[in-house]
mmCIF file of C-alpha atoms in Angstrom:
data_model
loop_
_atom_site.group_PDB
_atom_site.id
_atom_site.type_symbol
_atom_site.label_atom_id
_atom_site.label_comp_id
_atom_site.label_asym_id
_atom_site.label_seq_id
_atom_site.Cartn_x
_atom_site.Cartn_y
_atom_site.Cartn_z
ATOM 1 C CA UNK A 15 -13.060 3.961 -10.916
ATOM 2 C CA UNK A 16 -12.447 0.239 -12.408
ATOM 3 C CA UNK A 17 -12.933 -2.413 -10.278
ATOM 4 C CA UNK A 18 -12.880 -6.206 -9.644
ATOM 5 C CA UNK A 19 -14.834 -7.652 -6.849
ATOM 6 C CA UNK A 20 -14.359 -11.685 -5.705
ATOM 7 C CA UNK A 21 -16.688 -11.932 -3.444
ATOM 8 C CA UNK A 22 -15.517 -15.686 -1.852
ATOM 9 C CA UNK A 23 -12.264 -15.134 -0.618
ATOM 10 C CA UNK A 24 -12.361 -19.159 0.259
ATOM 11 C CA UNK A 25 -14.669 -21.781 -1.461
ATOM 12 C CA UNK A 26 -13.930 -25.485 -0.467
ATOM 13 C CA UNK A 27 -16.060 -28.026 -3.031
ATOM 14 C CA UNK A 28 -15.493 -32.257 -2.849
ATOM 15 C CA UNK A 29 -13.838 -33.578 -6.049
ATOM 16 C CA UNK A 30 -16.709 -34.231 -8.744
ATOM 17 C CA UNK A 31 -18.928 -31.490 -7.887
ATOM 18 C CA UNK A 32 -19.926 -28.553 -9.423
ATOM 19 C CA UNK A 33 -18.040 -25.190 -9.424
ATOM 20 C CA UNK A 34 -18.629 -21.611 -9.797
ATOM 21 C CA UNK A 35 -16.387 -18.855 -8.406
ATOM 22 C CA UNK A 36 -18.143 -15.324 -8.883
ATOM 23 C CA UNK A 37 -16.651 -11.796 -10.321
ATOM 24 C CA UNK A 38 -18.316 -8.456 -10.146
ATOM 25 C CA UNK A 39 -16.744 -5.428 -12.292
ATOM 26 C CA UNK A 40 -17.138 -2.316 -12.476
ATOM 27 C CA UNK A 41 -15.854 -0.428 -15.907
ATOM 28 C CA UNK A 42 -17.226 2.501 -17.726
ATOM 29 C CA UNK A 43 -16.475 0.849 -20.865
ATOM 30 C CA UNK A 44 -17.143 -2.440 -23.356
ATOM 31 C CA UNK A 45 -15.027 -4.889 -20.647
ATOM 32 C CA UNK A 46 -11.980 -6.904 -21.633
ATOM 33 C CA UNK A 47 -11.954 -9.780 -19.197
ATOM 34 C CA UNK A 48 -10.181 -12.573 -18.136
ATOM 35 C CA UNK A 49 -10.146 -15.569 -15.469
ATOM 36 C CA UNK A 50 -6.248 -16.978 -14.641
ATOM 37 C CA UNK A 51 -5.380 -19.610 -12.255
ATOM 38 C CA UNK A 52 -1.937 -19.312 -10.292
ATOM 39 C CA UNK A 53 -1.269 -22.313 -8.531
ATOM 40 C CA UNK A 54 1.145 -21.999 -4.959
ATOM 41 C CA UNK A 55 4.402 -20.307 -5.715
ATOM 42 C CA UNK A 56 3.662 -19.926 -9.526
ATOM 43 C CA UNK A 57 2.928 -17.525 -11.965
ATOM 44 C CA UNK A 58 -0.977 -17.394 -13.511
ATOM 45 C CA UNK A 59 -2.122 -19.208 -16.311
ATOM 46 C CA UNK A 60 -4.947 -17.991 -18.681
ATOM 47 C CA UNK A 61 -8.117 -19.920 -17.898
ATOM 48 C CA UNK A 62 -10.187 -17.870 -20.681
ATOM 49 C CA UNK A 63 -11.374 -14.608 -22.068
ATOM 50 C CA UNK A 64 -14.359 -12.143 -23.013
ATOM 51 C CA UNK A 65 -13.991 -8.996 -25.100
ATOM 52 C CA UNK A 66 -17.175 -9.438 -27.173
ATOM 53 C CA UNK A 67 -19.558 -12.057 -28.982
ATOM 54 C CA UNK A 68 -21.065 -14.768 -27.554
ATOM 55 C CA UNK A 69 -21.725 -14.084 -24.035
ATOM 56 C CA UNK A 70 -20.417 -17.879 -23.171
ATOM 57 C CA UNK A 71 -16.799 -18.500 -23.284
ATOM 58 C CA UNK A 72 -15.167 -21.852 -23.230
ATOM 59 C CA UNK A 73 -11.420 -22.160 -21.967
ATOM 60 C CA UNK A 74 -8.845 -24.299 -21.078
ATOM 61 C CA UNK A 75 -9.464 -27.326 -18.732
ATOM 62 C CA UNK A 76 -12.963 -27.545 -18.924
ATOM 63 C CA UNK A 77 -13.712 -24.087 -17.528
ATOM 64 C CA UNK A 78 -16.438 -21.942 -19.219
ATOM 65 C CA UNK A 79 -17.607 -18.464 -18.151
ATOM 66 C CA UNK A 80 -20.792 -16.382 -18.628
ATOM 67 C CA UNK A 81 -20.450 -12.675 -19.127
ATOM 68 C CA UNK A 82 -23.815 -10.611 -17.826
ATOM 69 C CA UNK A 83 -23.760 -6.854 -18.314
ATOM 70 C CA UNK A 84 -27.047 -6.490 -16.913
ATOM 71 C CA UNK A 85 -24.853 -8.147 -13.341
ATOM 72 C CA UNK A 86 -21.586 -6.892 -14.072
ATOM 73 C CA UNK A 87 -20.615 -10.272 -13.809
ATOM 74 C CA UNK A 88 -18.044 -12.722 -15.385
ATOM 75 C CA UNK A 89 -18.598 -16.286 -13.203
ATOM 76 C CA UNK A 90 -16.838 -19.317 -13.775
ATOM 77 C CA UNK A 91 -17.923 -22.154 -13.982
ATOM 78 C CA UNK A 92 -16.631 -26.172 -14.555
ATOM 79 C CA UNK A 93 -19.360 -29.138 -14.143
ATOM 80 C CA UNK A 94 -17.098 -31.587 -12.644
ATOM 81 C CA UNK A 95 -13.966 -29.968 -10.230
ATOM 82 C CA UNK A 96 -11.106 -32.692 -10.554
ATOM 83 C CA UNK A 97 -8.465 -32.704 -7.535
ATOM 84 C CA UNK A 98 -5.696 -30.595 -9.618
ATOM 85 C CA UNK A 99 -8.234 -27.710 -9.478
ATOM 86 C CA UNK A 100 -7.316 -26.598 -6.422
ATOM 87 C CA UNK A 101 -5.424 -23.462 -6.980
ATOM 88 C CA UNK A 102 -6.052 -19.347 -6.297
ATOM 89 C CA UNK A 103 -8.320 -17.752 -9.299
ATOM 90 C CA UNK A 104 -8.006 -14.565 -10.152
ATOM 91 C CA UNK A 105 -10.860 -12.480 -12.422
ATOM 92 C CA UNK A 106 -9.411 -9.086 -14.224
ATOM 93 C CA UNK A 107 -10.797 -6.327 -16.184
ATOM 94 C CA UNK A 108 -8.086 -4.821 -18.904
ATOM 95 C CA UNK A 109 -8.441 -1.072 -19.300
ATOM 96 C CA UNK A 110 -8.727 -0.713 -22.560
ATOM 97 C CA UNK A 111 -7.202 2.777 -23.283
ATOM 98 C CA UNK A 112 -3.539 2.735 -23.664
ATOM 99 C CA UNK A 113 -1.745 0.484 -21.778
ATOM 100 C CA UNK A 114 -4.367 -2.336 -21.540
ATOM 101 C CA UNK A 115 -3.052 -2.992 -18.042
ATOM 102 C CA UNK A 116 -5.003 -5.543 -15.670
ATOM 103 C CA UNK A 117 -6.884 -4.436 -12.911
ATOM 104 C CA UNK A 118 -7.145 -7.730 -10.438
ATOM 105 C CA UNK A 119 -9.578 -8.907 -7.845
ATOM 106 C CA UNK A 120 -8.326 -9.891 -4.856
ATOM 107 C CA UNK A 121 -8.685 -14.139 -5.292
ATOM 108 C CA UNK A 122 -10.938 -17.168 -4.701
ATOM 109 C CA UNK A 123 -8.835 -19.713 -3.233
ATOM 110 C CA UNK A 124 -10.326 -23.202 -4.112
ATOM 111 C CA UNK A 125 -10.128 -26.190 -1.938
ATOM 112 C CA UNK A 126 -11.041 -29.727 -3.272
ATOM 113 C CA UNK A 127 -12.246 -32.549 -1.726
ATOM 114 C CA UNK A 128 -10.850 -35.685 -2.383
ATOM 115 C CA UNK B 23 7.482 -20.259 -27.463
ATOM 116 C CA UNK B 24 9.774 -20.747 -24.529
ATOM 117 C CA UNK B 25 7.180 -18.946 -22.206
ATOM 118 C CA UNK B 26 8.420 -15.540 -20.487
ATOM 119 C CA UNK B 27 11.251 -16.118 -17.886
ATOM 120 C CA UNK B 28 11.860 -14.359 -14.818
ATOM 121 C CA UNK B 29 14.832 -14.762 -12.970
ATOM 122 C CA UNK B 30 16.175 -15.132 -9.915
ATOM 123 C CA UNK B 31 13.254 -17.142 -8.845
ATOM 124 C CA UNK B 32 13.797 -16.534 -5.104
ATOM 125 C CA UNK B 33 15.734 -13.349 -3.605
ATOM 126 C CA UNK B 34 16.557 -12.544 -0.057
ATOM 127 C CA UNK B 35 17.868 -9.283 0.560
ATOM 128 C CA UNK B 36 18.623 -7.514 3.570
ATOM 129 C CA UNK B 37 17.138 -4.287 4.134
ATOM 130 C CA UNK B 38 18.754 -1.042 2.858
ATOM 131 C CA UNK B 39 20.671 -3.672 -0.350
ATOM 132 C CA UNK B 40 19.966 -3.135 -4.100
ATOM 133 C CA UNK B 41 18.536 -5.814 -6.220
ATOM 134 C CA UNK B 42 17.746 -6.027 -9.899
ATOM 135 C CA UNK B 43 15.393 -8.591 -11.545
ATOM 136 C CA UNK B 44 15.251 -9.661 -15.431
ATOM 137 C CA UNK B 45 12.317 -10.425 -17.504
ATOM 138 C CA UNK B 46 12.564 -12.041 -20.825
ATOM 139 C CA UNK B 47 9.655 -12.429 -22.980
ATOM 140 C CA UNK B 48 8.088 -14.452 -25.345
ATOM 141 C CA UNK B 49 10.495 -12.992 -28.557
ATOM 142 C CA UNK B 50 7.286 -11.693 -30.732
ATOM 143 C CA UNK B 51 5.093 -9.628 -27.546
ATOM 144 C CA UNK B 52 6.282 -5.786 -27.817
ATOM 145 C CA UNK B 53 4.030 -5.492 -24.802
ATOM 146 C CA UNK B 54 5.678 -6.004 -21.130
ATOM 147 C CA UNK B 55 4.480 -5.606 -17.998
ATOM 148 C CA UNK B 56 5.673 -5.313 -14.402
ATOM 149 C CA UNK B 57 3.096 -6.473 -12.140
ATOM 150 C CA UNK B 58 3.334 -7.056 -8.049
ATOM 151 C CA UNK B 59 1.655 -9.160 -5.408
ATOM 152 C CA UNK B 60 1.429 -9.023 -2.030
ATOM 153 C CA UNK B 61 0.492 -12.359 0.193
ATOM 154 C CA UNK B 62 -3.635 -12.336 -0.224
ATOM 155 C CA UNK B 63 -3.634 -10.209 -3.011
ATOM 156 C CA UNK B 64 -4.408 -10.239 -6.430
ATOM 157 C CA UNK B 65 -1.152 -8.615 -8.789
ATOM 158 C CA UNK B 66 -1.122 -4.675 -8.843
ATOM 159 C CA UNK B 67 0.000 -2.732 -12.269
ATOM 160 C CA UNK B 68 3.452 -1.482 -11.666
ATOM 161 C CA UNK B 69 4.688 -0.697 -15.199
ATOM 162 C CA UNK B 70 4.286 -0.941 -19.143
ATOM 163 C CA UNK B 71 7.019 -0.929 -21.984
ATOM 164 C CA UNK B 72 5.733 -1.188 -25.408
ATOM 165 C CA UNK B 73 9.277 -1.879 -27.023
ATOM 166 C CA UNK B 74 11.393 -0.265 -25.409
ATOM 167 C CA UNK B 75 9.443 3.047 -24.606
ATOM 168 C CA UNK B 76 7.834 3.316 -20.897
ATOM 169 C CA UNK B 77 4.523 4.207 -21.246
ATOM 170 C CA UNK B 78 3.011 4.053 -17.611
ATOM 171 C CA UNK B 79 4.234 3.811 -14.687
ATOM 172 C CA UNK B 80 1.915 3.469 -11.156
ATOM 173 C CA UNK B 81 2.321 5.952 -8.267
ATOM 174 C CA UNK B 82 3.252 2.434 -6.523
ATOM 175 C CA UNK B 83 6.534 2.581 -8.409
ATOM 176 C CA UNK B 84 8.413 4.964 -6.419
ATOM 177 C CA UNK B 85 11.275 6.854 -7.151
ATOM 178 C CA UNK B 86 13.210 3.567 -5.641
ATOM 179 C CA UNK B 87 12.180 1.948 -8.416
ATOM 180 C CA UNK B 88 13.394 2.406 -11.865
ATOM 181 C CA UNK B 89 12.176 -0.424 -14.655
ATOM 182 C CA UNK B 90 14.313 -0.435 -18.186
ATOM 183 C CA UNK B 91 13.666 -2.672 -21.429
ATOM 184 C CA UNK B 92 16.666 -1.904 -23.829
ATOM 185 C CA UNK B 93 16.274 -2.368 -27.709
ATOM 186 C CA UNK B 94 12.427 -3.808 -26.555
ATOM 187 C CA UNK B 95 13.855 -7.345 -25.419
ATOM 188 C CA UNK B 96 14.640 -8.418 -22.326
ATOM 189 C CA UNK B 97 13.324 -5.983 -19.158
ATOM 190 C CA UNK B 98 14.842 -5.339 -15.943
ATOM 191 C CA UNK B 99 13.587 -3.496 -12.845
ATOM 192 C CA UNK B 100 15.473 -2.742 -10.102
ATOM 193 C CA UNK B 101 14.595 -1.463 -6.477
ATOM 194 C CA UNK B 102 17.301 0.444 -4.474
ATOM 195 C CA UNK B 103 17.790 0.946 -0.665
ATOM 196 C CA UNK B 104 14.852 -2.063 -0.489
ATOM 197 C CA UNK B 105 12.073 -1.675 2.376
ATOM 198 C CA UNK B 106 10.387 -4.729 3.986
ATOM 199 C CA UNK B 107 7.359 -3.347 2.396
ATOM 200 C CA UNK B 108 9.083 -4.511 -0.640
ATOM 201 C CA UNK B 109 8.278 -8.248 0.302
ATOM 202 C CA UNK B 110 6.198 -9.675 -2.808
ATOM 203 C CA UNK B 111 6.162 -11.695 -5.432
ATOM 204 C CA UNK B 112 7.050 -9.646 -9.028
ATOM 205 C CA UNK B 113 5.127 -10.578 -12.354
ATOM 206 C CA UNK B 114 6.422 -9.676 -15.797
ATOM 207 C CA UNK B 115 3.909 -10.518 -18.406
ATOM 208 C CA UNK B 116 4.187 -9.774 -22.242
ATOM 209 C CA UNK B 117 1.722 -9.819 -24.967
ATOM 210 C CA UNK B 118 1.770 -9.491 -28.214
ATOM 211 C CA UNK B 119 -1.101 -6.878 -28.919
ATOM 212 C CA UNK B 120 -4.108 -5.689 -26.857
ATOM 213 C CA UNK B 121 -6.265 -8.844 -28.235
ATOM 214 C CA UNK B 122 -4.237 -11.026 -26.384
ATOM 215 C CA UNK B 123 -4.073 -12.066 -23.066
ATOM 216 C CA UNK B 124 -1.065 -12.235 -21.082
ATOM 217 C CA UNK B 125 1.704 -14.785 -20.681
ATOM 218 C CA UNK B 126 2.865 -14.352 -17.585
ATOM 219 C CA UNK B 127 6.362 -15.248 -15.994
ATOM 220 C CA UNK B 128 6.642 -17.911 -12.932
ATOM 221 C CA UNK B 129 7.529 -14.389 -11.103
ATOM 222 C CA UNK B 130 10.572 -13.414 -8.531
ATOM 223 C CA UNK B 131 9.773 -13.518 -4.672
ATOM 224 C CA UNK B 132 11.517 -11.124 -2.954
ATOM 225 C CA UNK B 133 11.674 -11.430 0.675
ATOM 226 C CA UNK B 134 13.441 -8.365 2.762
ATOM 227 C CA UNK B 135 15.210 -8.764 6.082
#
């Protein structure tokens, strides 16, 4: 069955430093997938996407992402984490018969440190 | 692009009560999506309209829940006799083929009392 795995439910970083919020999928197929943010009582916001090519993605706000097959992994990652950062992140895997619908993982939740 | 917008933003509703929410899409995406979260949770697949046809519906979408998107435009889902298990915030996201990513809405919270 298709799957999304975050494992850090929380990650708290100080403003400036480094970031990288792990995803683990599991999918029978080439993987569609995505990173969103959804800041407190909002909807979610594309970050950035991977359905094939280069293995390094660049999105919005200074986020990149690396997709490994080998890892069934998609982490994020931004150099410098600026205050507005903090926000829930959400990694997804689109099933790509049909419907394309979005199977979620479950959140990071980032905290920065001013 | 106005964005996709989901109104009401906020809706209390007492337990037992009927309540219907509207999703209007970005005008070109004949893809639309009902999605659901739960506090701690990451959005769950609920249904899909390409146009106006229903393609897929989850086995979360009970029979208490019926989801319409007339002439392929705006969408509305509705939940009768509503639960407190109900409780969650409800996504509507449209896109405008499978190469895209969704736009999601700012979503409805529904709290049940």
């Amino acid at each position: 069955a298709q799957s999304v795995t975050q494992p850090d439910i929380h990650i708290t970083v100080s403003e400036g430093a480094s970031l990288e919020l792990r995803c683990n999928y599991s999918y029978g197929a080439t993987p569609y997938l995505f990173w969103y943010v959804q800041s407190p009582g909002q909807g979610l916001q594309l970050l950035l996407k991977y359905f094939s090519g280069d293995t390094l993605v660049q999105g919005i706000k200074g986020f990149e992402a690396e997709f490994k097959r080998s890892q069934s992994s998609f982490n994020l990652r931004k150099p410098s984490v600026h205050w507005s950062d903090a926000a829930e992140y959400f990694c997804a895997v689109a099933v790509t018969s049909g419907t394309y619908k979005y199977i979620f993982g479950t959140g990071t939740r980032l905290k920065v440190l001013a | 692009d106005t964005g996709v917008s989901q109104n009401p933003r906020h809706k209390i509703t007492k337990r037992g009560q009927n309540v219907t929410f509207r999703c209007d899409p970005i005008s070109e995406h004949n893809r639309l999506y009902w999605y659901r979260q739960t506090l701690g949770q990451g959005p769950e697949f609920l249904t899909y309209f390409q146009n106006e046809a229903q393609l897929e519906k989850s086995r979360l979408l009970s029979d208490r829940f019926s989801a319409e998107r007339p002439k392929g435009s705006f969408s509305t889902l509705e939940i009768q006799r509503t639960e407190q298990g109900d409780s969650a915030m409800y996504l509507c996201a449209s896109s405008k083929d499978s190469s895209y990513g969704y736009t999601f809405g700012s979503g409805t919270r529904l709290t049940v009392v």
